Structure formats: structure tokens, C-alpha cells
XYZ file of N, CA and C in Angstrom:
411
model
N -99.250 28.280 -2.036
C -98.872 26.960 -1.494
C -98.568 27.171 -0.619
N -99.212 26.941 0.557
C -98.918 27.343 1.912
C -98.762 25.757 2.767
N -100.195 24.476 2.312
C -99.776 23.842 2.883
C -98.491 22.646 3.267
N -97.372 22.949 2.789
C -96.446 22.255 2.797
C -96.250 22.566 4.420
N -96.623 23.361 4.906
C -96.272 23.310 6.579
C -96.426 22.351 7.447
N -98.128 22.185 7.023
C -98.699 20.798 8.157
C -98.623 19.944 7.274
N -97.998 19.452 6.410
C -97.379 17.977 5.583
C -95.725 17.766 6.681
N -96.400 16.747 7.423
C -94.656 15.967 7.446
C -93.826 16.777 8.288
N -93.997 18.053 9.136
C -92.954 18.849 9.677
C -93.115 17.470 11.244
N -93.606 16.713 11.164
C -92.854 15.558 12.065
C -92.438 14.965 11.525
N -91.923 14.465 10.080
C -91.402 13.629 9.329
C -89.901 12.894 11.025
N -90.272 11.754 10.614
C -88.917 10.797 11.263
C -89.196 10.951 12.261
N -89.809 11.592 13.266
C -89.756 11.703 14.952
C -91.061 10.352 15.395
N -90.860 9.734 16.527
C -91.311 8.436 16.943
C -92.051 9.384 18.545
N -93.537 8.878 18.161
C -93.942 9.818 19.287
C -94.434 8.536 20.122
N -95.370 8.196 21.086
C -95.446 7.457 22.216
C -97.160 8.246 22.622
N -98.142 7.730 22.475
C -99.274 8.370 22.589
C -100.165 7.526 23.821
N -100.034 7.835 25.192
C -100.874 7.139 26.176
C -102.166 7.768 26.238
N -103.074 6.914 26.193
C -104.305 7.750 26.330
C -105.660 6.610 26.503
N -106.321 6.500 27.218
C -107.241 5.265 27.738
C -108.045 4.915 26.990
N -109.176 6.327 26.561
C -110.231 6.619 25.505
C -109.987 5.780 24.832
N -110.343 4.876 24.017
C -110.042 4.390 22.199
C -110.388 5.425 21.065
N -111.333 6.337 20.993
C -111.951 7.343 20.093
C -110.537 8.510 20.172
N -110.298 8.888 21.212
C -109.431 9.782 21.020
C -107.957 9.238 20.803
N -107.880 8.068 21.224
C -106.318 7.230 20.930
C -106.307 7.507 19.605
N -107.419 7.028 18.832
C -107.405 6.537 17.311
C -107.128 8.013 16.328
N -107.683 9.194 16.890
C -107.691 10.229 16.328
C -106.676 11.162 16.896
N -105.581 11.039 17.936
C -104.542 11.817 17.687
C -103.626 10.986 17.349
N -103.578 9.358 16.964
C -102.342 8.842 16.606
C -102.853 9.346 14.687
N -103.725 9.421 14.015
C -104.624 9.013 12.825
C -103.583 10.639 12.614
N -104.187 11.912 13.351
C -103.679 13.670 13.286
C -101.812 13.415 13.390
N -101.262 12.605 14.255
C -100.056 12.937 14.130
C -99.485 12.265 13.058
N -100.085 11.022 12.286
C -99.435 10.754 11.161
C -99.700 11.058 10.221
N -101.055 11.884 10.008
C -100.795 12.898 8.714
C -99.521 14.093 8.915
N -99.325 14.170 9.937
C -97.991 15.013 10.417
C -96.186 14.946 9.770
N -97.075 13.300 9.512
C -95.228 12.370 9.255
C -95.204 11.592 10.187
N -95.512 11.915 11.776
C -94.964 11.284 12.769
C -95.085 9.170 12.927
N -94.064 8.664 13.042
C -94.068 7.523 13.375
C -94.730 7.381 15.317
N -95.924 6.686 15.086
C -97.001 7.040 16.431
C -96.919 5.373 17.141
N -96.372 5.331 18.139
C -96.838 3.943 18.828
C -97.620 4.329 19.917
N -98.658 3.470 20.591
C -99.919 4.146 20.990
C -99.920 2.726 22.355
N -100.260 3.392 23.448
C -100.807 2.559 24.839
C -101.869 3.310 25.329
N -102.910 2.357 25.991
C -104.489 2.587 26.376
C -104.134 2.390 27.877
N -103.110 2.536 28.808
C -102.894 2.394 30.516
C -101.304 2.296 30.671
N -100.846 2.690 32.025
C -99.779 2.920 32.594
C -98.955 2.086 32.041
N -99.447 0.539 32.354
C -98.520 -0.314 32.223
C -97.910 -0.727 30.821
N -98.968 -0.237 29.715
C -98.506 -0.333 28.561
C -97.456 0.626 28.408
N -98.014 1.812 28.263
C -96.803 2.969 28.573
C -95.768 2.481 28.838
N -95.712 2.194 29.854
C -94.304 2.151 30.275
C -93.486 0.862 29.438
N -94.542 -0.050 28.889
C -93.357 -0.693 28.168
C -92.721 -0.298 26.641
N -93.974 0.546 26.255
C -93.596 0.911 25.375
C -92.325 2.082 25.426
N -92.678 2.545 26.438
C -91.464 3.617 26.604
C -90.021 2.874 26.341
N -89.672 1.440 27.397
C -88.614 0.997 27.227
C -88.332 0.220 25.760
N -89.389 0.088 25.219
C -89.026 -0.986 23.999
C -88.661 -0.189 23.039
N -89.109 1.142 23.155
C -88.928 2.393 21.665
C -88.494 3.627 21.868
N -88.377 3.823 23.600
C -87.737 5.300 23.731
C -88.250 6.173 22.462
N -89.252 6.780 22.726
C -89.970 7.611 21.724
C -89.293 8.911 22.077
N -89.280 9.562 20.660
C -88.638 11.426 20.854
C -89.531 11.977 21.858
N -91.006 12.205 22.091
C -91.691 12.723 22.812
C -93.125 11.686 23.018
N -93.643 11.817 24.488
C -94.581 11.175 24.782
C -95.815 11.907 25.165
N -96.563 11.368 25.423
C -97.671 12.442 24.961
C -98.706 11.432 25.583
N -99.343 11.985 27.105
C -99.832 11.045 28.168
C -101.210 12.131 28.902
N -102.136 11.171 28.760
C -103.619 11.532 29.287
C -103.157 11.120 30.502
N -103.008 12.312 31.920
C -102.953 12.212 33.089
C -104.183 11.224 33.359
N -105.775 10.962 33.199
C -107.041 10.000 33.754
C -106.228 8.355 33.144
N -105.906 7.645 33.720
C -105.772 6.703 33.039
C -105.943 5.162 33.688
N -106.123 4.130 32.814
C -107.371 2.973 33.735
C -106.236 1.981 34.623
N -105.693 2.626 34.590
C -104.556 1.611 35.599
C -104.001 2.241 36.631
N -104.024 4.106 36.755
C -103.090 4.422 37.451
C -103.105 6.239 36.510
N -102.221 6.789 36.988
C -102.384 8.084 36.383
C -101.066 8.478 35.604
N -101.236 9.598 35.435
C -99.738 9.954 34.104
C -99.163 10.405 34.943
N -99.320 10.957 36.099
C -98.529 11.594 37.014
C -97.617 10.588 37.425
N -98.188 9.218 37.796
C -97.436 8.567 37.830
C -96.539 7.582 37.241
N -97.113 7.720 36.007
C -96.196 6.809 34.630
C -95.309 7.523 34.245
N -95.044 9.445 34.777
C -94.041 10.275 34.139
C -93.101 9.839 35.303
N -93.437 9.772 36.805
C -92.417 9.722 37.833
C -91.854 8.448 37.558
N -92.221 7.341 37.377
C -91.490 6.405 37.084
C -90.756 5.984 36.171
N -91.105 6.887 35.036
C -90.349 7.141 33.520
C -88.952 7.815 33.803
N -89.261 8.600 34.682
C -87.898 9.714 34.865
C -86.888 8.921 35.771
N -87.850 7.688 36.709
C -86.715 7.424 37.796
C -85.960 5.775 36.952
N -86.465 5.607 35.876
C -85.739 5.117 35.182
C -84.414 5.861 34.369
N -85.226 6.640 33.440
C -84.074 7.652 33.465
C -82.927 7.649 34.226
N -83.261 8.170 35.162
C -82.440 8.336 35.867
C -81.729 7.742 36.142
N -81.828 6.465 36.785
C -80.921 4.938 36.887
C -80.528 4.483 36.427
N -80.726 4.705 35.227
C -80.048 3.792 33.373
C -79.250 4.896 32.922
N -79.081 6.501 33.768
C -78.377 7.607 33.073
C -79.030 7.365 31.774
N -79.966 7.720 31.235
C -80.209 7.997 29.836
C -81.365 9.360 29.623
N -81.252 9.684 28.561
C -81.556 11.235 27.944
C -83.601 11.312 28.501
N -83.409 12.312 29.224
C -85.458 12.077 29.196
C -85.760 12.518 27.866
N -87.032 11.933 28.048
C -87.565 12.096 26.808
C -89.096 13.354 27.454
N -89.022 14.083 26.046
C -89.481 14.983 26.536
C -91.015 14.651 26.004
N -92.115 15.327 27.538
C -93.245 14.667 27.547
C -94.218 15.813 28.278
N -95.442 15.462 27.172
C -96.600 16.861 26.807
C -97.933 15.936 28.130
N -98.495 16.249 29.147
C -99.327 16.246 30.180
C -100.787 16.402 29.140
N -101.893 15.895 28.776
C -102.950 16.169 28.141
C -104.089 15.855 29.284
N -104.890 17.042 29.368
C -105.858 16.555 30.505
C -107.411 17.436 29.846
N -108.183 17.198 30.353
C -109.792 18.037 30.682
C -109.691 18.936 31.301
N -108.807 18.493 32.596
C -108.893 19.592 33.956
C -107.594 20.866 33.254
N -108.531 22.392 33.744
C -107.577 23.462 33.275
C -107.271 24.110 34.499
N -106.901 23.239 35.684
C -107.136 23.738 36.913
C -105.323 24.086 37.309
N -104.857 25.089 37.593
C -103.500 25.446 38.036
C -102.599 24.331 38.750
N -103.644 23.452 39.729
C -102.989 22.399 40.550
C -102.384 21.436 39.768
N -103.792 21.142 38.415
C -103.521 19.754 37.519
C -102.107 20.122 36.926
N -101.955 21.420 36.196
C -100.904 21.853 35.769
C -99.519 21.689 36.433
N -99.361 22.459 38.014
C -98.350 22.255 38.435
C -97.813 21.204 38.837
N -99.141 19.641 39.239
C -98.672 18.653 39.447
C -97.472 17.813 38.510
N -98.638 17.914 37.115
C -98.324 17.489 36.249
C -96.199 18.034 35.629
N -96.413 19.285 36.084
C -94.974 19.538 35.491
C -94.019 19.554 36.612
N -94.261 19.549 38.234
C -93.088 18.761 38.961
C -93.485 17.127 39.240
N -94.283 16.361 38.058
C -93.962 14.940 38.043
C -92.944 14.485 36.838
N -92.632 15.586 36.221
C -92.155 15.398 34.961
C -92.425 15.929 33.724
N -93.552 16.176 33.144
C -94.200 16.826 32.363
C -93.519 17.871 31.653
N -93.287 18.378 30.427
C -92.421 19.491 29.783
C -93.510 20.559 29.604
N -94.769 20.028 29.068
C -96.101 20.915 28.886
C -97.107 19.886 29.141
N -98.000 21.037 28.871
C -99.011 20.691 29.425
C -100.499 21.078 28.429
N -101.256 20.381 28.289
C -102.179 20.716 27.381
C -103.510 20.539 27.862
N -104.707 21.287 27.881
C -105.574 20.871 27.874
C -107.049 20.373 26.691
N -107.492 19.275 27.202
C -108.368 19.138 26.172
C -109.648 20.149 25.763
N -110.814 19.978 24.832
C -110.000 19.284 23.718
C -108.787 19.619 23.023
N -107.898 19.056 22.661
C -106.825 19.174 22.071
C -107.007 19.621 20.298
N -106.451 20.669 20.432
C -106.211 21.431 18.948
C -104.922 21.238 18.336
N -105.105 20.300 16.783
C -103.577 19.878 16.706
C -102.069 21.079 16.098
N -103.245 22.271 16.038
C -101.743 22.509 15.838
C -101.432 23.171 16.784
N -101.731 23.253 17.981
C -101.143 23.334 19.649
C -100.296 23.079 19.824
N -100.951 21.365 19.390
C -100.095 20.229 20.147
C -98.902 19.999 18.606
N -98.832 20.312 17.654
C -97.538 20.215 16.706
C -96.721 21.221 17.238
N -97.152 22.099 17.760
C -96.261 23.123 17.814
C -95.577 22.441 19.146
N -96.281 22.299 20.173
C -95.548 21.786 21.505
C -94.652 20.809 20.738
N -94.693 20.030 20.335
C -94.062 18.986 20.088
C -92.783 19.027 19.531
N -92.977 20.140 18.397
C -91.469 20.699 17.688
C -90.842 21.254 18.551
N -91.635 21.991 19.388
C -90.766 22.959 20.446
C -89.763 22.174 21.134
N -90.036 20.984 21.889
C -89.563 19.947 22.639
C -88.443 19.351 22.260
N -88.483 18.951 20.610
C -88.029 18.166 19.593
C -86.604 19.269 19.105
N -86.923 20.296 19.023
C -85.798 21.092 19.067
C -85.191 21.744 19.961
N -85.624 21.920 20.940
C -85.010 22.040 22.337
C -83.568 21.090 22.990
N -84.356 19.749 22.081
C -83.808 18.293 22.853
C -82.468 18.430 21.634
N -82.602 18.666 20.165
C -81.765 18.615 19.414
C -80.664 19.746 19.665
């Protein structure tokens, strides 16, 4: 009986998913909810920033390609807001179809803590989320 590892391992965590593509967003939300997370979703930089303000999630997961900007700009804005308001940094995971080293470097330098190439493998994402929240706590 080993299935309990996949059940509810994200219980009590509030995650913010920022993904422009509706089907990808819906699929990620379902997957994270299946692991017990409370998920808030946004489809753009503006929606994402509003959701960060409103919810201050435990972990932010954002696509780098968004309709009204990009994940790099979003993350720099979030980090600036945290610094100005002296609030704890939200651990963030960048998600991208690109596997180029330059995109990884750029994501990390804009404030993301982890980088995940698409297609997203659930076990990889879950382990990143757990790792980031354990570091935080």
C-alpha cells in the first residue's frame, strides 16, 4: 500500500499557477489538487500579480511565456514588491518549453528558484514544490 505518498502530499499548501494556455493551466490545477494543494490560477502577468497580492501563495509556478509580458518580468516585479514591503520571498518555479541554458540562467537571475522544462512531469514538479516549502519552513 504505497499510494499514500501521492495522496495529499501538498495538503495545506496554497499554490499559484500562472499559465496562459487554458488546457495546460486546467491540467496543472487538476494534478496539483489531486495531491491536496489549494490552487489559485491566473492566465497573464496582470492576473498573476493580482493573485500574488491577494493570496501570497506558498509557491508560485509560472510559465515564462505570457500574453501580456513574460515570467521574467512578473518575477522581477514580485521580488521588488517583496523587497519594498519587507515580506518573505515566495519560492517560485519557472516552467518553459525551452531547455536552453540562457533561459534557465535568465529565469534564476530574475528571481525564480527552480526551472522546469515542459512537458511537466508531475513527480518532478511535486518534488520541487516539496523541496522549496521544506527549505522555507
